[in-house]
CSV table of C-alpha atoms and ligand atoms in Angstrom, one decimal:
chain,number,residue,atom,x,y,z
A,1,UNK,CA,0.0,0.0,0.0
A,2,UNK,CA,2.7,2.5,0.9
A,3,UNK,CA,5.3,0.7,-1.1
A,4,UNK,CA,6.6,2.8,-4.0
A,5,UNK,CA,5.2,1.0,-7.1
A,6,UNK,CA,7.6,0.0,-9.8
A,7,UNK,CA,6.8,1.4,-13.2
A,8,UNK,CA,5.6,-2.0,-14.5
A,9,UNK,CA,2.0,-2.0,-15.5
A,10,UNK,CA,1.0,-4.9,-13.3
A,11,UNK,CA,2.3,-3.1,-10.2
A,12,UNK,CA,0.8,0.1,-11.3
A,13,UNK,CA,-2.6,-1.4,-11.6
A,14,UNK,CA,-3.1,-2.2,-8.0
A,15,UNK,CA,-1.7,-0.8,-4.8
A,16,UNK,CA,-4.2,-2.3,-2.5
A,17,UNK,CA,-6.8,0.2,-3.4
A,18,UNK,CA,-9.8,-2.2,-3.2
A,19,UNK,CA,-8.6,-2.9,0.3
A,20,UNK,CA,-8.3,0.8,1.1
A,21,UNK,CA,-11.8,1.6,-0.1
A,22,UNK,CA,-13.2,-1.4,1.7
A,23,UNK,CA,-11.6,-0.1,4.9
A,24,UNK,CA,-13.3,3.3,4.4
A,25,UNK,CA,-16.6,1.5,3.8
A,26,UNK,CA,-16.3,-0.6,7.0
A,27,UNK,CA,-15.0,2.3,9.0
A,28,UNK,CA,-18.3,4.2,8.6
A,29,UNK,CA,-20.0,1.5,10.7
A,30,UNK,CA,-17.7,2.4,13.6
A,31,UNK,CA,-18.4,6.1,13.7
A,32,UNK,CA,-20.9,7.1,16.3
A,33,UNK,CA,-24.1,8.8,15.2
A,34,UNK,CA,-23.7,12.5,14.8
A,35,UNK,CA,-22.5,15.1,12.4
A,36,UNK,CA,-19.4,13.2,11.3
A,37,UNK,CA,-21.4,10.1,10.7
A,38,UNK,CA,-23.8,12.2,8.6
A,39,UNK,CA,-21.0,13.1,6.3
A,40,UNK,CA,-19.0,9.9,6.0
A,41,UNK,CA,-22.2,7.8,6.0
A,42,UNK,CA,-24.0,10.0,3.5
A,43,UNK,CA,-24.4,7.9,0.3
A,44,UNK,CA,-24.3,11.1,-1.7
A,45,UNK,CA,-20.8,11.8,-0.4
A,46,UNK,CA,-19.5,8.3,-1.0
A,47,UNK,CA,-18.1,9.5,-4.3
A,48,UNK,CA,-15.8,12.0,-2.5
A,49,UNK,CA,-14.9,9.6,0.3
A,50,UNK,CA,-14.0,6.8,-2.1
A,51,UNK,CA,-12.1,9.2,-4.4
A,52,UNK,CA,-10.2,10.6,-1.4
A,53,UNK,CA,-9.4,7.1,-0.3
A,54,UNK,CA,-7.9,6.2,-3.8
A,55,UNK,CA,-6.1,9.5,-4.4
A,56,UNK,CA,-2.7,9.1,-2.7
A,57,UNK,CA,-1.7,6.0,-4.7
A,58,UNK,CA,-2.5,7.5,-8.1
A,59,UNK,CA,0.8,9.3,-8.5
A,60,UNK,CA,3.1,6.4,-7.8
A,61,UNK,CA,3.0,4.6,-11.1
A,62,UNK,CA,3.8,7.9,-12.8
A,63,UNK,CA,6.6,8.7,-10.3
A,64,UNK,CA,4.8,11.8,-9.2
A,65,UNK,CA,5.9,13.1,-5.7
A,66,UNK,CA,2.3,14.2,-4.9
A,67,UNK,CA,1.5,10.5,-4.1
A,68,UNK,CA,3.8,10.2,-1.2
A,69,UNK,CA,3.0,13.7,0.1
A,70,UNK,CA,-0.8,13.0,0.0
A,71,UNK,CA,-0.3,10.0,2.3
A,72,UNK,CA,0.8,12.1,5.2
A,73,UNK,CA,-0.7,14.3,7.9
A,74,UNK,CA,1.4,17.4,7.1
A,75,UNK,CA,-0.3,17.7,3.7
A,76,UNK,CA,-3.7,16.5,5.0
A,77,UNK,CA,-3.4,19.2,7.7
A,78,UNK,CA,-3.0,21.9,5.0
A,79,UNK,CA,-6.2,20.7,3.4
A,80,UNK,CA,-7.9,20.5,6.8
A,81,UNK,CA,-6.9,24.0,7.6
A,82,UNK,CA,-7.9,25.3,4.2
A,83,UNK,CA,-11.4,23.7,4.7
A,84,UNK,CA,-11.6,25.2,8.1
A,85,UNK,CA,-10.7,28.7,6.9
A,86,UNK,CA,-12.7,28.5,3.7
A,87,UNK,CA,-16.0,27.6,5.4
A,88,UNK,CA,-15.3,29.3,8.7
A,89,UNK,CA,-16.1,26.1,10.6
A,90,UNK,CA,-19.6,26.0,9.1
A,91,UNK,CA,-19.8,22.7,7.3
A,92,UNK,CA,-23.4,22.7,6.3
A,93,UNK,CA,-23.0,23.3,2.6
A,94,UNK,CA,-22.7,20.5,0.1
A,95,UNK,CA,-19.4,21.8,-1.0
A,96,UNK,CA,-17.9,21.8,2.5
A,97,UNK,CA,-19.2,18.4,3.1
A,98,UNK,CA,-17.7,17.1,-0.2
A,99,UNK,CA,-14.3,18.4,0.8
A,100,UNK,CA,-14.5,16.8,4.3
A,101,UNK,CA,-15.5,13.5,2.8
A,102,UNK,CA,-12.5,13.6,0.5
A,103,UNK,CA,-10.2,14.7,3.4
A,104,UNK,CA,-11.5,11.7,5.4
A,105,UNK,CA,-10.7,9.5,2.5
A,106,UNK,CA,-7.1,10.7,2.4
A,107,UNK,CA,-6.9,10.1,6.2
A,108,UNK,CA,-8.3,6.6,5.8
A,109,UNK,CA,-5.7,5.8,3.2
A,110,UNK,CA,-2.8,7.2,5.2
A,111,UNK,CA,-3.9,5.6,8.5
A,112,UNK,CA,-4.7,2.4,6.7
A,113,UNK,CA,-1.3,2.0,5.2
A,114,UNK,CA,0.4,2.6,8.5
A,115,UNK,CA,-1.7,0.1,10.4
A,116,UNK,CA,-1.6,-2.5,7.6
A,117,UNK,CA,2.1,-2.2,6.9
A,118,UNK,CA,3.3,-2.1,10.5
A,119,UNK,CA,1.2,-5.1,11.6
A,120,UNK,CA,-0.2,-7.2,8.8
A,121,UNK,CA,2.7,-6.8,6.3
A,122,UNK,CA,5.2,-7.5,9.2
A,123,UNK,CA,3.5,-10.7,9.8
A,124,UNK,CA,3.3,-11.5,6.1
A,125,UNK,CA,7.1,-11.1,5.9
A,126,UNK,CA,7.3,-14.0,8.4
A,127,UNK,CA,4.5,-16.3,7.4
A,128,UNK,CA,5.0,-15.7,3.6
A,129,UNK,CA,8.8,-15.6,3.9
A,130,UNK,CA,9.1,-17.8,0.8
A,131,UNK,CA,7.2,-15.4,-1.4
A,132,UNK,CA,8.9,-13.4,-4.1
A,133,UNK,CA,8.8,-10.1,-2.5
A,134,UNK,CA,11.0,-8.5,-5.1
A,135,UNK,CA,8.9,-9.2,-8.1
A,136,UNK,CA,5.3,-9.7,-6.9
A,137,UNK,CA,3.1,-7.4,-4.9
A,138,UNK,CA,1.5,-8.5,-1.6
A,139,UNK,CA,-0.8,-5.5,-1.9
A,140,UNK,CA,-2.1,-6.7,-5.2
A,141,UNK,CA,-2.5,-10.3,-4.0
A,142,UNK,CA,-4.4,-9.3,-0.9
A,143,UNK,CA,-6.6,-6.9,-3.0
A,144,UNK,CA,-7.6,-9.8,-5.1
A,145,UNK,CA,-8.1,-12.0,-2.1
A,146,UNK,CA,-10.3,-9.4,-0.4
A,147,UNK,CA,-12.3,-8.8,-3.6
A,148,UNK,CA,-12.8,-12.6,-4.0
A,149,UNK,CA,-14.6,-12.5,-0.6
A,150,UNK,CA,-16.5,-9.2,-0.9
A,151,UNK,CA,-17.0,-8.6,-4.6
A,152,UNK,CA,-14.7,-5.7,-4.7
A,153,UNK,CA,-15.6,-2.1,-5.2
A,154,UNK,CA,-17.4,-0.2,-7.9
A,155,UNK,CA,-15.4,2.0,-10.2
A,156,UNK,CA,-16.6,5.6,-9.7
A,157,UNK,CA,-16.2,8.8,-11.7
A,158,UNK,CA,-13.1,10.7,-10.7
A,159,UNK,CA,-13.6,13.5,-8.3
A,160,UNK,CA,-11.2,15.9,-6.5
A,161,UNK,CA,-11.0,19.6,-6.0
A,162,UNK,CA,-8.3,19.6,-8.6
A,163,UNK,CA,-7.2,23.2,-8.5
A,164,UNK,CA,-7.3,23.3,-4.7
A,165,UNK,CA,-5.1,20.2,-4.6
A,166,UNK,CA,-2.6,21.8,-7.0
A,167,UNK,CA,-2.3,24.8,-4.9
A,168,UNK,CA,-2.0,23.0,-1.6
A,169,UNK,CA,0.6,20.7,-3.1
A,170,UNK,CA,2.5,23.8,-4.3
A,171,UNK,CA,2.3,25.1,-0.7
A,172,UNK,CA,3.8,21.8,0.4
A,173,UNK,CA,6.6,22.2,-2.2
A,174,UNK,CA,5.3,19.7,-4.7
A,175,UNK,CA,4.8,20.9,-8.3
A,176,UNK,CA,2.0,19.1,-10.0
A,177,UNK,CA,-0.7,20.2,-12.4
A,178,UNK,CA,-4.4,19.3,-12.5
A,179,UNK,CA,-4.0,17.1,-15.6
A,180,UNK,CA,-1.5,15.0,-13.9
A,181,UNK,CA,-3.7,14.6,-10.8
A,182,UNK,CA,-6.6,13.5,-13.1
A,183,UNK,CA,-4.3,11.0,-14.8
A,184,UNK,CA,-3.3,9.7,-11.5
A,185,UNK,CA,-6.9,9.3,-10.4
A,186,UNK,CA,-7.7,7.5,-13.6
A,187,UNK,CA,-5.0,5.0,-12.7
A,188,UNK,CA,-6.7,4.4,-9.3
A,189,UNK,CA,-9.9,3.7,-11.2
A,190,UNK,CA,-8.1,1.0,-13.2
A,191,UNK,CA,-6.8,-0.5,-10.0
A,192,UNK,CA,-10.4,-0.7,-8.6
A,193,UNK,CA,-11.6,-2.3,-11.8
A,194,UNK,CA,-8.7,-4.7,-11.7
A,195,UNK,CA,-9.4,-5.7,-8.1
A,196,UNK,CA,-13.1,-6.4,-8.8
A,197,UNK,CA,-12.6,-8.3,-12.0
A,198,UNK,CA,-9.6,-10.4,-10.9
A,199,UNK,CA,-11.3,-11.1,-7.6
A,200,UNK,CA,-14.2,-12.6,-9.5
A,201,UNK,CA,-12.0,-14.8,-11.7
A,202,UNK,CA,-10.9,-18.2,-10.3
A,203,UNK,CA,-7.8,-18.3,-12.5
A,204,UNK,CA,-6.6,-15.0,-11.1
A,205,UNK,CA,-7.5,-15.9,-7.6
A,206,UNK,CA,-5.3,-19.0,-7.8
A,207,UNK,CA,-2.4,-17.0,-9.2
A,208,UNK,CA,-2.5,-14.4,-6.4
A,209,UNK,CA,-3.2,-16.9,-3.7
A,210,UNK,CA,-0.1,-18.9,-4.8
A,211,UNK,CA,2.0,-15.7,-4.6
A,212,UNK,CA,1.2,-14.9,-0.9
A,213,UNK,CA,-0.7,-17.8,0.5
A,214,UNK,CA,-0.8,-16.6,4.1
A,215,UNK,CA,-1.6,-12.9,3.3
A,216,UNK,CA,-4.2,-13.9,0.7
A,217,UNK,CA,-6.0,-16.2,3.1
A,218,UNK,CA,-6.1,-13.9,6.1
A,219,UNK,CA,-7.0,-10.6,4.6
A,220,UNK,CA,-10.4,-10.5,6.3
A,221,UNK,CA,-9.3,-12.4,9.4
A,222,UNK,CA,-10.0,-10.5,12.5
A,223,UNK,CA,-7.7,-12.8,14.4
A,224,UNK,CA,-4.7,-11.1,12.6
A,225,UNK,CA,-3.6,-7.7,14.0
A,226,UNK,CA,-3.7,-5.0,11.3
A,227,UNK,CA,-6.1,-6.8,9.0
A,228,UNK,CA,-8.7,-4.6,7.4
A,229,UNK,CA,-11.4,-5.2,10.0
A,230,UNK,CA,-9.0,-3.8,12.5
A,231,UNK,CA,-7.8,-1.0,10.2
A,232,UNK,CA,-11.5,0.1,9.8
A,233,UNK,CA,-11.7,0.6,13.6
A,234,UNK,CA,-8.5,2.6,13.8
A,235,UNK,CA,-9.6,4.7,10.8
A,236,UNK,CA,-13.0,5.4,12.5
A,237,UNK,CA,-11.1,6.7,15.6
A,238,UNK,CA,-8.8,8.8,13.5
A,239,UNK,CA,-11.8,10.3,11.6
A,240,UNK,CA,-13.1,11.5,15.0
A,241,UNK,CA,-9.8,13.1,15.8
A,242,UNK,CA,-9.8,14.8,12.4
A,243,UNK,CA,-13.4,15.9,12.8
A,244,UNK,CA,-12.6,17.6,16.2
A,245,UNK,CA,-9.6,19.3,14.6
A,246,UNK,CA,-11.9,20.8,11.9
A,247,UNK,CA,-13.3,22.8,14.8
A,248,UNK,CA,-9.8,23.5,16.2
A,249,UNK,CA,-10.5,21.1,19.1
A,250,UNK,CA,-8.6,18.3,20.6
A,251,UNK,CA,-10.6,15.1,20.6
A,252,UNK,CA,-11.4,13.5,23.8
A,253,UNK,CA,-9.9,10.2,22.5
A,254,UNK,CA,-6.4,11.7,22.1
A,255,UNK,CA,-3.6,10.8,22.4
A,256,UNK,CA,-4.1,7.0,22.0
A,257,UNK,CA,-6.5,6.0,19.4
A,258,UNK,CA,-5.8,2.3,19.1
A,259,UNK,CA,-3.6,-0.3,20.6
A,260,UNK,CA,-2.5,-3.8,19.6
A,261,UNK,CA,-3.4,-5.9,21.5
A,262,UNK,CA,-6.6,-4.1,22.5
A,263,UNK,CA,-6.9,-3.3,26.2
A,264,UNK,CA,-7.9,-6.2,28.3
A,265,UNK,CA,-6.5,-8.9,26.0
A,266,UNK,CA,-5.1,-12.2,27.3
A,267,UNK,CA,-2.9,-14.9,25.9
A,268,UNK,CA,-0.4,-12.4,24.6
A,269,UNK,CA,2.6,-14.3,23.0
A,270,UNK,CA,5.7,-14.2,25.2
A,271,UNK,CA,8.6,-14.9,22.8
A,272,UNK,CA,10.5,-11.6,22.4
A,273,UNK,CA,11.8,-12.6,19.0
A,274,UNK,CA,8.3,-13.1,17.6
A,275,UNK,CA,6.5,-10.4,15.6
A,276,UNK,CA,3.4,-11.3,17.7
A,277,UNK,CA,4.9,-10.3,21.0
A,278,UNK,CA,5.2,-6.6,20.2
A,279,UNK,CA,2.9,-4.0,21.6
A,280,UNK,CA,1.7,-1.4,19.1
A,281,UNK,CA,0.2,2.0,20.0
A,282,UNK,CA,-1.5,4.2,17.4
A,283,UNK,CA,-1.3,7.9,18.2
A,284,UNK,CA,-3.9,10.5,17.3
A,285,UNK,CA,-1.4,12.7,15.5
A,286,UNK,CA,1.8,12.3,13.5
A,287,UNK,CA,4.7,11.8,15.8
A,288,UNK,CA,8.0,13.6,15.7
A,289,UNK,CA,10.5,10.8,15.5
A,290,UNK,CA,13.6,12.8,16.6
A,291,UNK,CA,12.0,13.8,19.9
A,292,UNK,CA,10.6,10.4,20.9
A,293,UNK,CA,12.4,8.9,23.8
A,294,UNK,CA,12.2,5.5,25.5
A,295,UNK,CA,11.0,6.6,28.9
A,296,UNK,CA,7.8,8.0,27.3
A,297,UNK,CA,6.7,4.3,27.5
A,298,UNK,CA,6.3,2.3,30.6
A,299,UNK,CA,5.4,-1.4,30.9
A,300,UNK,CA,4.7,-2.5,34.4
A,301,UNK,CA,3.3,-5.7,36.0
A,302,UNK,CA,0.9,-5.9,38.9
A,303,UNK,CA,3.9,-6.0,41.4
A,304,UNK,CA,5.3,-2.9,39.9
A,305,UNK,CA,8.2,-4.5,38.1
A,306,UNK,CA,9.2,-2.6,35.0
A,307,UNK,CA,9.9,-4.2,31.6
A,308,UNK,CA,12.3,-2.8,28.9
A,309,UNK,CA,10.8,-2.0,25.5
A,310,UNK,CA,12.3,-0.2,22.5
A,311,UNK,CA,10.0,2.2,20.7
A,312,UNK,CA,10.0,1.8,17.0
A,313,UNK,CA,8.1,4.6,15.2
A,314,UNK,CA,7.1,2.7,12.1
A,315,UNK,CA,7.9,4.8,9.0
A,316,UNK,CA,9.5,7.5,11.1
A,317,UNK,CA,8.4,11.1,11.6
A,318,UNK,CA,4.8,11.8,10.7
A,319,UNK,CA,3.6,8.3,11.3
A,320,UNK,CA,1.3,7.3,14.1
A,321,UNK,CA,2.1,3.7,14.8
A,322,UNK,CA,4.8,2.9,17.4
A,323,UNK,CA,5.8,-0.6,18.1
A,324,UNK,CA,7.1,-1.3,21.6
A,325,UNK,CA,9.5,-4.2,21.1
A,326,UNK,CA,10.3,-6.3,24.3
A,327,UNK,CA,14.0,-6.8,24.8
A,328,UNK,CA,13.4,-10.1,26.7
A,329,UNK,CA,10.5,-12.6,26.7
A,330,UNK,CA,7.4,-11.5,28.5
A,331,UNK,CA,7.0,-13.6,31.6
A,332,UNK,CA,4.1,-16.1,31.4
A,333,UNK,CA,0.8,-15.7,33.3
A,334,UNK,CA,1.4,-12.0,34.1
A,335,UNK,CA,-0.8,-9.0,33.8
A,336,UNK,CA,0.7,-5.8,32.4
A,337,UNK,CA,-0.2,-2.1,32.3
A,338,UNK,CA,1.3,-0.1,29.4
A,339,UNK,CA,1.4,3.7,29.9
A,340,UNK,CA,2.2,6.2,27.2
A,341,UNK,CA,3.2,9.2,29.2
A,342,UNK,CA,2.2,12.8,28.5
A,343,UNK,CA,4.8,14.6,26.4
A,344,UNK,CA,4.8,12.6,23.2
A,345,UNK,CA,6.0,15.1,20.5
A,346,UNK,CA,3.7,15.7,17.6
A,347,UNK,CA,4.7,17.1,14.2
A,348,UNK,CA,2.4,20.1,14.7
A,349,UNK,CA,4.7,21.2,17.5
A,350,UNK,CA,2.3,20.2,20.3
A,351,UNK,CA,2.8,17.4,22.9
A,352,UNK,CA,0.4,14.9,24.2
A,353,UNK,CA,-1.1,16.3,27.4
A,354,UNK,CA,-2.1,13.3,29.4
A,355,UNK,CA,-1.0,9.8,30.2
A,356,UNK,CA,-2.8,7.0,28.5
A,357,UNK,CA,-2.8,3.4,29.5
A,358,UNK,CA,-3.9,0.0,28.4
A,359,UNK,CA,-3.6,-3.5,29.8
A,360,UNK,CA,-2.8,-7.0,28.5
A,361,UNK,CA,-2.0,-10.3,29.9
A,362,UNK,CA,0.2,-13.3,29.0
A,363,UNK,CA,-2.2,-15.5,31.1
A,364,UNK,CA,-5.0,-17.5,29.4
A,365,UNK,CA,-8.3,-16.1,28.5
A,366,UNK,CA,-10.7,-16.5,31.5
A,367,UNK,CA,-13.5,-18.9,30.9
A,368,UNK,CA,-16.0,-16.1,31.4
A,369,UNK,CA,-14.4,-14.2,28.6
A,370,UNK,CA,-13.8,-16.4,25.6
A,371,UNK,CA,-11.4,-15.1,23.0
A,372,UNK,CA,-14.0,-14.1,20.4
A,373,UNK,CA,-12.7,-14.0,16.9
A,374,UNK,CA,-10.2,-16.8,17.2
A,375,UNK,CA,-12.1,-19.5,15.4
A,376,UNK,CA,-9.7,-19.2,12.4
A,377,UNK,CA,-6.9,-21.4,13.7
A,378,UNK,CA,-4.6,-18.8,12.3
A,379,UNK,CA,-1.1,-18.2,13.5
A,380,UNK,CA,-1.6,-14.6,14.6
A,381,UNK,CA,-2.2,-14.0,18.3
A,382,UNK,CA,-3.7,-11.2,20.2
A,383,UNK,CA,-7.2,-9.8,19.8
A,384,UNK,CA,-9.7,-9.1,22.5
A,385,UNK,CA,-13.0,-8.2,23.8
A,386,UNK,CA,-13.9,-5.8,21.0
A,387,UNK,CA,-13.8,-8.5,18.4
A,388,UNK,CA,-17.4,-9.5,18.8
A,389,UNK,CA,-18.4,-6.6,16.7
A,390,UNK,CA,-16.1,-7.4,13.9
A,391,UNK,CA,-17.9,-10.4,12.5
A,392,UNK,CA,-20.9,-8.1,11.8
A,393,UNK,CA,-19.1,-5.4,9.9
A,394,UNK,CA,-17.7,-7.7,7.4
A,395,UNK,CA,-21.2,-8.4,6.1
A,396,UNK,CA,-21.9,-4.8,5.0
A,397,UNK,CA,-21.4,-4.0,1.4
A,398,UNK,CA,-22.3,-0.9,-0.4
B,401,ZN,ZN1,-0.8,4.1,-0.2
């Protein structure tokens, strides 16, 4: 998804865009009723939401810098502030709502890539270690796998505020013209069409399943951290943060919008070498990598013993996902509290203002609290009490 596509047509055709759009679709279900839901859930604004979700990958096949820039919060903040200033925080007009839907699509894409790449792709590197990572694309394979299960997404007309995008890109130091943006968006339409048609074709399914067997099979598996059902929940939380910021407010859910494992989880893997034993926190705003220090994170057991973890800001500055990698095996049968202390540095020059905590345990799931969502027999661990909802959302299709 965030991988720079090679110029070859096959790679250019699909950068996981069916998956991205499906994540936006599922995320709507997790947004509480209210004004934000009235925008992202408005069928008349799905055109803008889907186009915004597709937009960042359109420039990659052409080698256009706008693609990478559009993925990240500094650019998306420019657009957010432009919307805020242009409409004076009155978002009742159709035009304002269209911009917001597109902005939320951009946010879904950027957050989706970070969650997917930091968690799902990291697992795929392990469980699909024999795949040809150089010459084939896991994002394409998983797109086909997802479309095979869901039917894929409709190819919609291209929409963007082209001239506004051009001028905001110029402000961000990226020269691009409207024609190029439209060409890029047309490439994303091809990718959506490709995902839908390949996903419906058994021969194509077999080809892509063979390329990345684990990643293909688990793409909608809520037992795997970072899979699209999880991404949708993280995106819905992020949308709420973005909505608050459209009013110049700090959302009540800041600074921690998601954790893997989710709070209250049991049976967390103990092997420090395993990708499954990491803890991952997703912050509400892009993080300033240079200013991040180890003692912003504390992992403590019930007796007050502290455990050493190394923070790994995945993708570096501006990204939101931080792995906390244990230096030694987690002790068995132990309950932990993880605290992200106030003072996490954000790229907008602010710092998180309060401590945020979550809990996990290496002990077994209590009989009273069965590990919902683990019927898959899959290799990935973790999960938690929130998983009950996830089976439902997979059923919804636009
Ligand atoms: Zn991307």
